[in-house]
Coordinates of C-alpha atoms in Angstrom, one line a residue:
M19 CA -7.0 151.0 111.8
A20 CA -4.6 152.0 114.1
L21 CA -4.9 152.6 118.0
P22 CA -3.5 155.5 119.4
Q23 CA -0.4 155.8 122.2
L24 CA -0.9 152.2 123.4
L25 CA 0.8 151.1 126.5
H26 CA 2.1 147.8 127.0
S27 CA 1.1 145.1 129.3
P28 CA 3.8 143.4 131.4
P29 CA 6.0 141.1 129.3
S30 CA 5.3 137.4 130.3
P31 CA 6.8 134.5 128.7
S32 CA 6.3 132.9 126.0
P33 CA 4.6 129.1 126.0
S34 CA 7.0 128.2 123.3
S35 CA 10.3 129.9 123.9
S36 CA 12.2 131.4 126.3
T37 CA 12.7 134.2 124.4
S38 CA 11.4 137.9 125.8
L39 CA 8.0 138.6 124.1
I40 CA 9.2 142.2 124.3
S41 CA 12.6 141.9 122.6
P42 CA 13.0 138.5 120.5
K43 CA 16.3 137.5 120.5
P44 CA 17.9 136.8 117.5
Q45 CA 17.7 133.1 115.8
L46 CA 19.0 133.7 112.6
N47 CA 22.8 133.9 111.4
P48 CA 23.3 135.0 107.8
A49 CA 25.3 138.1 106.8
R50 CA 23.9 140.9 108.4
S51 CA 23.4 142.5 105.0
F52 CA 20.9 140.1 104.5
L53 CA 18.9 140.7 107.4
S54 CA 18.5 144.5 106.2
P55 CA 14.9 145.8 105.0
P56 CA 15.0 147.1 101.4
R57 CA 16.8 150.6 101.3
R58 CA 15.2 153.8 100.8
R59 CA 11.8 152.5 100.5
R60 CA 8.8 154.0 101.1
P61 CA 7.2 153.6 104.7
H62 CA 5.3 150.4 104.4
T63 CA 1.9 150.7 106.0
L64 CA -0.4 147.6 107.5
S65 CA -3.9 148.7 106.6
C66 CA -6.3 146.5 108.6
A67 CA -10.1 146.4 109.1
A68 CA -12.2 143.8 110.2
S69 CA -13.6 143.1 106.9
S70 CA -10.4 142.4 105.5
F71 CA -10.4 138.7 108.1
P72 CA -12.1 135.8 107.2
E73 CA -15.1 134.8 109.0
K74 CA -13.6 131.5 110.5
H75 CA -10.2 130.9 110.8
H76 CA -8.2 129.2 108.0
T77 CA -6.8 125.7 108.9
N78 CA -3.3 125.6 109.3
P79 CA -0.6 122.7 107.5
K80 CA 0.5 120.2 110.3
S81 CA 2.6 122.4 112.7
D82 CA 4.9 119.7 112.4
Y83 CA 5.2 119.6 108.8
A84 CA 8.3 121.6 107.6
A85 CA 8.6 123.5 104.7
E86 CA 10.9 125.9 102.3
L87 CA 9.9 129.0 102.3
P88 CA 11.5 132.3 101.0
L89 CA 11.7 135.1 103.6
F90 CA 11.5 138.9 103.4
P91 CA 12.8 140.8 106.6
L92 CA 10.9 143.7 107.2
P93 CA 10.3 146.6 110.0
L94 CA 6.8 145.4 110.9
V95 CA 4.9 142.9 112.0
L96 CA 2.1 141.1 109.6
F97 CA -0.6 139.0 111.3
P98 CA -2.7 136.5 109.9
G99 CA -5.8 138.0 107.8
A100 CA -4.0 141.6 107.8
V101 CA -3.7 143.4 104.5
L102 CA 0.0 144.5 103.4
P103 CA 0.8 146.8 100.5
L104 CA 4.5 146.7 99.1
Q105 CA 6.4 148.3 96.6
I106 CA 9.4 145.8 95.5
F107 CA 12.3 147.3 93.6
E108 CA 15.3 145.9 95.2
F109 CA 17.2 143.5 92.8
R110 CA 17.1 140.5 94.9
Y111 CA 13.7 140.7 95.9
R112 CA 12.7 141.2 92.3
M113 CA 14.6 138.2 91.8
M114 CA 12.0 136.7 94.4
M115 CA 9.1 138.1 93.0
H116 CA 9.4 136.4 89.3
T117 CA 9.9 133.3 91.0
L118 CA 7.0 133.5 93.2
L119 CA 4.9 134.5 90.5
H120 CA 5.4 131.3 88.8
T121 CA 5.0 129.3 92.1
D122 CA 2.4 129.7 94.9
L123 CA 2.8 133.6 95.6
R124 CA 3.6 133.1 98.7
F125 CA 6.7 134.4 101.0
G126 CA 7.1 135.0 104.6
V127 CA 7.2 137.8 105.9
I128 CA 9.5 138.4 109.2
Y129 CA 10.0 141.4 111.5
T130 CA 13.7 142.7 111.8
D131 CA 14.8 145.5 114.0
P132 CA 18.4 147.2 114.2
S133 CA 18.8 146.6 117.9
T134 CA 16.7 143.1 118.4
G135 CA 17.9 141.5 115.2
T136 CA 15.7 139.4 113.1
S137 CA 12.8 137.1 114.7
D138 CA 12.6 133.4 114.5
V139 CA 8.5 133.4 113.9
G140 CA 7.0 135.0 111.0
C141 CA 3.7 135.0 109.0
V142 CA 3.4 134.1 105.7
G143 CA 2.1 136.6 103.0
E144 CA 0.4 135.6 99.9
V145 CA 0.1 137.8 96.9
V146 CA -3.7 138.4 96.0
K147 CA -2.8 141.5 93.5
H148 CA 0.1 142.5 91.9
E149 CA 1.4 144.7 89.2
R150 CA 4.9 144.8 87.5
L151 CA 6.2 148.2 86.3
V152 CA 7.8 149.3 83.3
D153 CA 11.2 149.6 85.4
D154 CA 10.6 145.8 87.0
R155 CA 9.6 147.2 90.1
F156 CA 6.6 145.3 91.6
F157 CA 3.3 146.9 93.4
L158 CA 1.5 144.2 95.8
I159 CA -0.9 143.4 98.0
C160 CA -0.5 140.8 100.1
K161 CA -2.7 138.9 102.8
G162 CA -1.5 137.1 105.9
Q163 CA -1.7 133.7 106.3
E164 CA -0.6 131.2 108.5
R165 CA 2.5 131.8 111.0
F166 CA 5.7 130.1 110.9
R167 CA 8.7 129.7 112.7
V168 CA 12.1 129.1 111.2
N169 CA 13.7 126.3 111.8
R170 CA 17.1 127.0 109.9
L171 CA 18.4 129.1 107.0
L172 CA 18.9 126.9 103.7
R173 CA 20.5 129.5 101.8
T174 CA 21.2 133.6 102.0
K175 CA 21.9 134.7 98.4
P176 CA 20.3 136.3 96.5
Y177 CA 17.7 136.4 99.1
L178 CA 16.7 134.6 102.4
V179 CA 15.3 130.7 101.8
A180 CA 14.5 129.0 105.0
E181 CA 13.1 125.7 106.5
V182 CA 9.6 126.0 108.5
T183 CA 7.3 124.4 110.8
W184 CA 4.1 125.8 111.2
L185 CA 2.5 127.6 114.3
E186 CA -0.9 127.4 115.3
D187 CA -2.8 128.4 118.9
R188 CA -2.8 125.5 121.1
P189 CA -7.2 124.7 122.7
S190 CA -7.4 126.8 125.6
A191 CA -8.4 125.7 128.8
G192 CA -11.6 127.9 128.8
E193 CA -13.0 126.5 125.5
L194 CA -15.0 128.4 123.2
H195 CA -17.5 129.8 125.5
D196 CA -14.9 131.6 127.9
L197 CA -12.9 132.7 124.9
D198 CA -16.2 134.7 123.1
A199 CA -16.6 136.2 126.5
L200 CA -13.1 137.3 126.6
A201 CA -13.0 138.8 123.1
G202 CA -16.1 140.7 123.9
E203 CA -14.1 142.5 126.5
V204 CA -11.9 143.4 124.2
E205 CA -14.0 144.6 121.8
G206 CA -15.3 146.9 124.3
Y207 CA -12.3 148.3 125.3
M208 CA -11.1 149.2 121.8
K209 CA -14.3 150.8 121.5
D210 CA -13.9 152.8 124.5
V211 CA -10.5 153.7 123.0
I212 CA -11.6 154.8 119.8
R213 CA -14.3 156.8 121.3
L214 CA -11.9 158.7 123.7
S215 CA -9.2 159.4 121.1
N216 CA -11.6 160.8 118.9
R217 CA -12.8 163.0 121.5
I218 CA -9.4 164.4 122.4
N219 CA -8.6 164.7 119.0
G220 CA -11.1 166.9 118.3
K221 CA -13.1 164.2 115.9
P222 CA -17.2 163.6 115.7
E223 CA -17.9 161.2 118.6
K224 CA -20.0 158.9 116.8
E225 CA -20.7 155.1 118.0
V226 CA -18.2 152.9 117.1
Q227 CA -19.3 150.1 115.2
D228 CA -19.3 146.2 115.3
L229 CA -15.6 145.6 115.2
R230 CA -15.1 141.7 115.5
K231 CA -17.6 141.1 112.7
N232 CA -18.5 137.5 113.6
L233 CA -15.0 136.5 113.8
F234 CA -14.0 133.6 116.0
P235 CA -11.6 134.8 118.9
T236 CA -8.3 133.5 117.0
P237 CA -8.8 135.7 114.4
F238 CA -10.0 138.5 116.3
S239 CA -7.1 138.3 118.2
F240 CA -4.7 138.7 115.1
F241 CA -7.1 141.6 114.4
V242 CA -6.7 143.4 117.7
G243 CA -2.7 143.0 117.4
S244 CA -2.9 144.0 113.9
T245 CA -4.4 147.4 115.0
F246 CA -1.3 148.2 117.7
E247 CA 0.8 150.1 114.8
G248 CA 3.5 151.9 116.2
A249 CA 4.5 149.2 118.7
P250 CA 6.3 146.3 116.4
R251 CA 7.6 144.7 119.6
E252 CA 4.6 144.1 121.2
Q253 CA 3.0 143.2 117.7
Q254 CA 5.8 140.7 117.3
A255 CA 5.1 139.2 121.1
L256 CA 1.5 138.7 120.2
L257 CA 2.3 137.2 117.1
E258 CA 4.5 134.4 119.0
L259 CA 1.8 133.8 121.4
E260 CA 0.3 130.1 120.5
D261 CA -2.6 130.2 123.1
T262 CA -5.5 132.7 121.8
A263 CA -6.9 133.2 125.6
V264 CA -3.2 134.5 126.5
R265 CA -2.9 136.8 123.6
L266 CA -6.1 138.4 124.2
K267 CA -5.6 138.8 128.1
R268 CA -2.4 140.6 126.8
E269 CA -4.4 142.7 124.6
K270 CA -7.1 143.6 126.9
D271 CA -4.2 144.9 129.8
T272 CA -2.7 147.1 126.7
L273 CA -6.0 148.6 125.3
R274 CA -7.1 149.1 129.6
N275 CA -3.8 151.1 130.5
T276 CA -3.9 152.8 127.2
L277 CA -7.9 153.8 128.0
N278 CA -6.6 154.7 131.4
Y279 CA -3.9 157.4 129.7
L280 CA -6.5 158.6 127.6
T281 CA -9.1 159.1 130.5
A282 CA -6.3 161.0 132.5
A283 CA -5.4 163.1 128.9
S284 CA -8.9 163.9 128.4
A285 CA -9.2 165.2 132.1
V286 CA -6.5 167.5 131.8
K287 CA -7.5 168.6 128.5
D288 CA -11.2 169.6 130.4
V289 CA -9.2 171.5 132.6
F290 CA -7.0 173.3 130.6
P291 CA -8.3 173.3 127.0
S292 CA -5.4 175.4 125.4
T293 CA -3.0 172.3 126.2

């Protein structure tokens, strides 16, 4: 589910980095050709629904534990709990898949952009279903797991392999009660945005069902971020945050701005039905 015409909240400094949240500064320095996403790839789709998120946020490995992880740079942002279908046909990534199918089926999805370069924070994608086609291409269904930060590149050929450390949200000052209330506000804005968007687009106005589905605040904040399709830089900023309350507040601001825009658009449409 993607939310329409998101109007982003103003950027704020990341607690863990001086990098701009809207335009992450490139941290990786391998040859540019190895940072590019596969050529002529079919558009990637990020298909998310509340049911695709675990009821409880999984426990990450210790944040100071370094691990080796193959990387797959893509022009999209994967969130923990989100589902990502991929078609693998470029030779270097087919090699990566042959290796992963004999190990732990996990690789790092990391956002890359021609204007900003490759970010140093990404999300592990775990292969939950795969099909090997007759021409050695692969069709994958992956699910987002823990987040990571790239410490350094270990190899660039035939594909990127990096040393990473794991990221997890720090406890918020408001603790769980305040986070639950904030998550409820965000859900309310999401419902209003969906309802008004359906009205503007001529779709039937029906009550939006429960979007949170008993998710704890942290995985719910990731779910909300995953719906901001078409705004990958904003999604990357949300992924990099290490405070659930800050992430939810930023999402609330974005949804509120979007709701204000849609309210104005709806009023114009009522006055000028043909526009």
